[in-house]
GROMACS .gro file of N, CA and C in nm:
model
  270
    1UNK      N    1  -0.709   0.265  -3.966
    1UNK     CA    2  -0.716   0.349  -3.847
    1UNK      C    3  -0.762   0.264  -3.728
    2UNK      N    4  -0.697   0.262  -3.617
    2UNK     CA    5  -0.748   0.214  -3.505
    2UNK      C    6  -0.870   0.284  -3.466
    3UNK      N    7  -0.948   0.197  -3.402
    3UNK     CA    8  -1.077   0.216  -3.357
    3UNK      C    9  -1.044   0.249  -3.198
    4UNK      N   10  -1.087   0.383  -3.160
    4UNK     CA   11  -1.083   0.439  -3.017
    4UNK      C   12  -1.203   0.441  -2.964
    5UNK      N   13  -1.180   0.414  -2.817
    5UNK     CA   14  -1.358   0.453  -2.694
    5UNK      C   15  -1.258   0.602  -2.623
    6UNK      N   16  -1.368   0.619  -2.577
    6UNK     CA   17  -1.377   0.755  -2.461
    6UNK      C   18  -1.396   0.635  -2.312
    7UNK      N   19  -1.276   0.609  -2.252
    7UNK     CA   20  -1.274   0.538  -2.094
    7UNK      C   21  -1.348   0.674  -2.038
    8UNK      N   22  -1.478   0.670  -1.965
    8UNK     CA   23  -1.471   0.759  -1.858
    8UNK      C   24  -1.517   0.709  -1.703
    9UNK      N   25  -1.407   0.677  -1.637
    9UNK     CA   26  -1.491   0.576  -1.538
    9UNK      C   27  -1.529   0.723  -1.435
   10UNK      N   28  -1.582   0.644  -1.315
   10UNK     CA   29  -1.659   0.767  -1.192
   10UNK      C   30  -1.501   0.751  -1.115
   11UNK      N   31  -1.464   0.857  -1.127
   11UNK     CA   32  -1.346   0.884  -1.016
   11UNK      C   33  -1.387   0.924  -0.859
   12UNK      N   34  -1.367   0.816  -0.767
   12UNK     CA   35  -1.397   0.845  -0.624
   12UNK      C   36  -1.297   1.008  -0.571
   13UNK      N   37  -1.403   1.036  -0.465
   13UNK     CA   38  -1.333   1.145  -0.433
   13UNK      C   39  -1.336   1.094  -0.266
   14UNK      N   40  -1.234   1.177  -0.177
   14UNK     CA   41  -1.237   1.134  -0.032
   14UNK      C   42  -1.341   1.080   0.029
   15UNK      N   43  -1.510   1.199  -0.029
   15UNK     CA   44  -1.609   1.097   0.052
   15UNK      C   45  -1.621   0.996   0.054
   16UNK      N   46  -1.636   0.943  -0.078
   16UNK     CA   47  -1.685   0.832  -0.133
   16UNK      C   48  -1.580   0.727  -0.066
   17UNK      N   49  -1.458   0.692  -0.033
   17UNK     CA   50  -1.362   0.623   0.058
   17UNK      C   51  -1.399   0.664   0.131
   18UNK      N   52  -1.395   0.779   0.270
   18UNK     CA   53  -1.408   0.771   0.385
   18UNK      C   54  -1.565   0.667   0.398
   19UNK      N   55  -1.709   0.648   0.308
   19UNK     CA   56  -1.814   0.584   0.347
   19UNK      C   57  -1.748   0.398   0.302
   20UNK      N   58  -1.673   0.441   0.221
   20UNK     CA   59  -1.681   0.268   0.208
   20UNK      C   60  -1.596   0.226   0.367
   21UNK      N   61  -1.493   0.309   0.358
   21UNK     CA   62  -1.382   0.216   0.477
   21UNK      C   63  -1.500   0.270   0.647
   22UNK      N   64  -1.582   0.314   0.625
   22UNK     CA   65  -1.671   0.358   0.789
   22UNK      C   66  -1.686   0.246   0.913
   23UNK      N   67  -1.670   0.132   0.809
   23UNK     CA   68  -1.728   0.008   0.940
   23UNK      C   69  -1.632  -0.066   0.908
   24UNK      N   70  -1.470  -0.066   0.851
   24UNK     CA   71  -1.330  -0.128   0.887
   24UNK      C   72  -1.288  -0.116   1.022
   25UNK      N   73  -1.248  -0.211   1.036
   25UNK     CA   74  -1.174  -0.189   1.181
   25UNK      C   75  -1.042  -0.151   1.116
   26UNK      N   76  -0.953  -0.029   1.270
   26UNK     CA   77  -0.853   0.011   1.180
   26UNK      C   78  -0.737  -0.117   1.160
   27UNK      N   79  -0.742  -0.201   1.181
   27UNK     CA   80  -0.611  -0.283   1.120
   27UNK      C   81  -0.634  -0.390   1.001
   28UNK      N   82  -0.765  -0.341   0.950
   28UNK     CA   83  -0.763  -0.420   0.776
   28UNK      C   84  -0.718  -0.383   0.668
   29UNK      N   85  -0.647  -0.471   0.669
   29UNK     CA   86  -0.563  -0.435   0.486
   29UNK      C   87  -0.630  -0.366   0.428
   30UNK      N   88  -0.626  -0.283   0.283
   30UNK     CA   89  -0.652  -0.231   0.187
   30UNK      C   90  -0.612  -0.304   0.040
   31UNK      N   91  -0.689  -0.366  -0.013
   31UNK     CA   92  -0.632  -0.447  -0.119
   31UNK      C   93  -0.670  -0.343  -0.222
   32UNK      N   94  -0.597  -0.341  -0.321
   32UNK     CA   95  -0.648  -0.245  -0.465
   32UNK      C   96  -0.576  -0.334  -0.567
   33UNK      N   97  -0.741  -0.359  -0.687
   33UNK     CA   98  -0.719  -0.438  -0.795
   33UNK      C   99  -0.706  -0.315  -0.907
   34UNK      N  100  -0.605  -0.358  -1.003
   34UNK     CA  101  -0.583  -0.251  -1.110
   34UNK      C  102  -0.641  -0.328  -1.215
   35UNK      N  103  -0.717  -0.227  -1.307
   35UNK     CA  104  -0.780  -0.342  -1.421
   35UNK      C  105  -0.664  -0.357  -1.532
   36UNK      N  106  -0.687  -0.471  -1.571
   36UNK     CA  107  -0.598  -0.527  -1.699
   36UNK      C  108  -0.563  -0.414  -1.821
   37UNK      N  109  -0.706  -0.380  -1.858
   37UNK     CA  110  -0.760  -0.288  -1.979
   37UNK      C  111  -0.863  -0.221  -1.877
   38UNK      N  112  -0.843  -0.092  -1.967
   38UNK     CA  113  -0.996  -0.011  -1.903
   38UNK      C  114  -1.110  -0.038  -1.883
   39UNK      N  115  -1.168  -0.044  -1.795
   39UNK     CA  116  -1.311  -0.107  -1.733
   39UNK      C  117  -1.295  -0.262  -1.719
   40UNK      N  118  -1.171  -0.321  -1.711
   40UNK     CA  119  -1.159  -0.513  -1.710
   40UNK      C  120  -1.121  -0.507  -1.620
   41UNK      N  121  -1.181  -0.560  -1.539
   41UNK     CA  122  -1.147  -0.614  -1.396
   41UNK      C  123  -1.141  -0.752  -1.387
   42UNK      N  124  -1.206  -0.824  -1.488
   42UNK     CA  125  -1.142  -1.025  -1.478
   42UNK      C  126  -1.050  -1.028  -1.512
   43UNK      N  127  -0.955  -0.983  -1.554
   43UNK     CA  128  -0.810  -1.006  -1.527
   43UNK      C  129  -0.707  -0.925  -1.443
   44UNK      N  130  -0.749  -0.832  -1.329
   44UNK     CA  131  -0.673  -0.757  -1.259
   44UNK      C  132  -0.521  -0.822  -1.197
   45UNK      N  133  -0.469  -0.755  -1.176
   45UNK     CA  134  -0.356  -0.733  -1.077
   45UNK      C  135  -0.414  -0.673  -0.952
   46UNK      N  136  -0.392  -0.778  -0.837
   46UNK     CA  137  -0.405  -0.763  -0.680
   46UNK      C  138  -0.250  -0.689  -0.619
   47UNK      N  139  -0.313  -0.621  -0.556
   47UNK     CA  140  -0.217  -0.539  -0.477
   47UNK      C  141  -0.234  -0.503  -0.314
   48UNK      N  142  -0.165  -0.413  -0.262
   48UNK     CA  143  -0.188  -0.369  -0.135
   48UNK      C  144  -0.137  -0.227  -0.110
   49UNK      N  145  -0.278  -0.129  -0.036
   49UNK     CA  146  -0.210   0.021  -0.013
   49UNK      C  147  -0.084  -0.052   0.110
   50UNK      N  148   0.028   0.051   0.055
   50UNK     CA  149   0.168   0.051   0.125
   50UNK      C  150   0.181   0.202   0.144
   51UNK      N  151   0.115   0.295   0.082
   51UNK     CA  152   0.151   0.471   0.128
   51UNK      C  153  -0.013   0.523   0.072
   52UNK      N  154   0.049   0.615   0.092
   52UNK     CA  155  -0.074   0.750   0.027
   52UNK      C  156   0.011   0.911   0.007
   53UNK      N  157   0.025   0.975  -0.091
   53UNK     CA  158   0.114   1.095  -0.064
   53UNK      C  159   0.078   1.199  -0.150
   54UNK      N  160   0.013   1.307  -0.112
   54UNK     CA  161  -0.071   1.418  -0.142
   54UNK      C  162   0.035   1.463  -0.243
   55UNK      N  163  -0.029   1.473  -0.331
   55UNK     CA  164   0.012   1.521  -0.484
   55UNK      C  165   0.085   1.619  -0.514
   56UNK      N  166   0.189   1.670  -0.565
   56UNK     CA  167   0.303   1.748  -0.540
   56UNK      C  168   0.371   1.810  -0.687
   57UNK      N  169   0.293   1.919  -0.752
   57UNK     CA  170   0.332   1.946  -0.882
   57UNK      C  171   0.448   2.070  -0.890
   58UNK      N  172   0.502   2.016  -0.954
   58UNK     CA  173   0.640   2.087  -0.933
   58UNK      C  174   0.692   2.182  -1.073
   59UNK      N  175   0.763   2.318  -1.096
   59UNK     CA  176   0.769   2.373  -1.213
   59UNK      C  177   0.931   2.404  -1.208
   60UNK      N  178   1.006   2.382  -1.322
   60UNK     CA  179   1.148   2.438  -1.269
   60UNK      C  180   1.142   2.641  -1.295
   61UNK      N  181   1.266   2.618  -1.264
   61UNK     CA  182   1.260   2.800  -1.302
   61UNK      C  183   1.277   2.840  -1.428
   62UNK      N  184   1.239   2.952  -1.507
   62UNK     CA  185   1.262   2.978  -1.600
   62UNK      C  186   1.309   3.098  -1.598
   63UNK      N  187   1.300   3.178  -1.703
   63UNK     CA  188   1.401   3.294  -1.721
   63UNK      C  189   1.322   3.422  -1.660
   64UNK      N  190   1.216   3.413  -1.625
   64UNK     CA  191   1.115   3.488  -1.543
   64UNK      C  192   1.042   3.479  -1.442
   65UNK      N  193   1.062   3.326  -1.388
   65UNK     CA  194   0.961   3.260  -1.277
   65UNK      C  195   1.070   3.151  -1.196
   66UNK      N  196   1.075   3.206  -1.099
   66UNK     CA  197   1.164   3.098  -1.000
   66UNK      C  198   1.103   2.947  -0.981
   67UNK      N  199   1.141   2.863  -0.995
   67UNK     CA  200   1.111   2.759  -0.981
   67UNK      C  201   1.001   2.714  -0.833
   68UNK      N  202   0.918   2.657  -0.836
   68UNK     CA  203   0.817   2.651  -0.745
   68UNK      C  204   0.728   2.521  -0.730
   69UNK      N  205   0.662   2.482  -0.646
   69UNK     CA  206   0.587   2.378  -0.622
   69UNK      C  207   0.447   2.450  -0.584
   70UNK      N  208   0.342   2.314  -0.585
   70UNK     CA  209   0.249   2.349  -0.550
   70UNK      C  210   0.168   2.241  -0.486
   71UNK      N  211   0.123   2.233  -0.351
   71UNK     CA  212   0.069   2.091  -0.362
   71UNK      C  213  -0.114   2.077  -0.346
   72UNK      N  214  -0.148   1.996  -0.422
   72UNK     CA  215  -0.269   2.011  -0.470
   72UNK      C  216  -0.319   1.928  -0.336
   73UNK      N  217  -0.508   1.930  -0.323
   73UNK     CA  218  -0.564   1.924  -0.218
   73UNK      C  219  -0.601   1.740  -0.281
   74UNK      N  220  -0.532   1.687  -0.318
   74UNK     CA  221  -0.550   1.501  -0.359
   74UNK      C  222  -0.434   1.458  -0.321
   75UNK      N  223  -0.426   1.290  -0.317
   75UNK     CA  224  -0.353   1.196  -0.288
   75UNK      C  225  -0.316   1.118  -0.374
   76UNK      N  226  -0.223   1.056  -0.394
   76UNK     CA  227  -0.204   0.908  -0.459
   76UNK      C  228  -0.209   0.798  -0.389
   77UNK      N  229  -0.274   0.730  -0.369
   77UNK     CA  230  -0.282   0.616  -0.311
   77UNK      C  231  -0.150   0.533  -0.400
   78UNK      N  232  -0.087   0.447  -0.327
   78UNK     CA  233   0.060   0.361  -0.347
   78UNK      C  234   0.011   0.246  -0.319
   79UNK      N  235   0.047   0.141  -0.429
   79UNK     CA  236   0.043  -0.001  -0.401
   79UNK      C  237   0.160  -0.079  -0.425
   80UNK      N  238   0.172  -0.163  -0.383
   80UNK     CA  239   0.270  -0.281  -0.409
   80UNK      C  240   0.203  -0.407  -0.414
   81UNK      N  241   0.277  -0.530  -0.468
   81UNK     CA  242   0.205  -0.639  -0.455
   81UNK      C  243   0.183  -0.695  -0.348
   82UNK      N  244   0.106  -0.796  -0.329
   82UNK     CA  245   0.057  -0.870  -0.194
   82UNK      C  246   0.189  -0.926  -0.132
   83UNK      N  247   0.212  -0.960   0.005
   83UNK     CA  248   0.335  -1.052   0.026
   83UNK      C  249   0.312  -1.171  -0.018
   84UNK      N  250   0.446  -1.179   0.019
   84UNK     CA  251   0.446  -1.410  -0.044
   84UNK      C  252   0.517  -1.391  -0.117
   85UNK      N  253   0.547  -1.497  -0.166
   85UNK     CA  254   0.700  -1.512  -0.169
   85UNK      C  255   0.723  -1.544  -0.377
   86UNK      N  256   0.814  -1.470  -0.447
   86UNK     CA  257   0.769  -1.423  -0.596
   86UNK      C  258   0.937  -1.469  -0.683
   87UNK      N  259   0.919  -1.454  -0.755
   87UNK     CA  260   1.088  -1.535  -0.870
   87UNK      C  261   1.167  -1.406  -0.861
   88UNK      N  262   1.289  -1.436  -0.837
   88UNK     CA  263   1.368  -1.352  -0.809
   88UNK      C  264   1.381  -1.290  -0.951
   89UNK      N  265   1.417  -1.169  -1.017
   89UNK     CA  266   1.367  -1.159  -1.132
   89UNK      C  267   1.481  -1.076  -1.180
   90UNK      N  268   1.613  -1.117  -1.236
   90UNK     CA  269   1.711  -1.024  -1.222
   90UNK      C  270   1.713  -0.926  -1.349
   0.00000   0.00000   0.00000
């Protein structure tokens, strides 16, 4: 049997970003490191926010309920990698 943990990291909520970014000036990047494995951050992947787009859960219709959306009061923050220049990778 594989041996499992319970990941529970502290999930930031808007405050907690609006106090870190308070004393950015507005034209500094946003870098976001993704950890390798849960809670590993010495081996991350560097990135850069490129969007943000408030969360959008969607239901099709069924035989009693018309199909509908709903959009929840969160975001996804969007990254891509850093620029510079990468192997064309077909």
């Amino acid at each position: 049997m594989t041996d499992v943990y319970e990941h529970a990291p502290q999930v930031w909520n808007a405050a907690q970003l609006r106090e870190a970014l308070k004393d950015l000036p507005d034209d500094a990047p946003i870098h976001i490191a993704v950890a390798q494995d849960p809670g590993d951050f010495d081996g991350y992947r560097e990135g850069v926010l490129v969007d943000a787009e408030q969360i959008e859960k969607w239901w099709s219709a069924t035989a009693t309920e018309p199909e509908r959306t709903e959009i929840e009061k969160a975001i996804t923050l969007l990254a891509d990698w850093k620029p510079g220049a990468y192997d064309n990778l077909d």
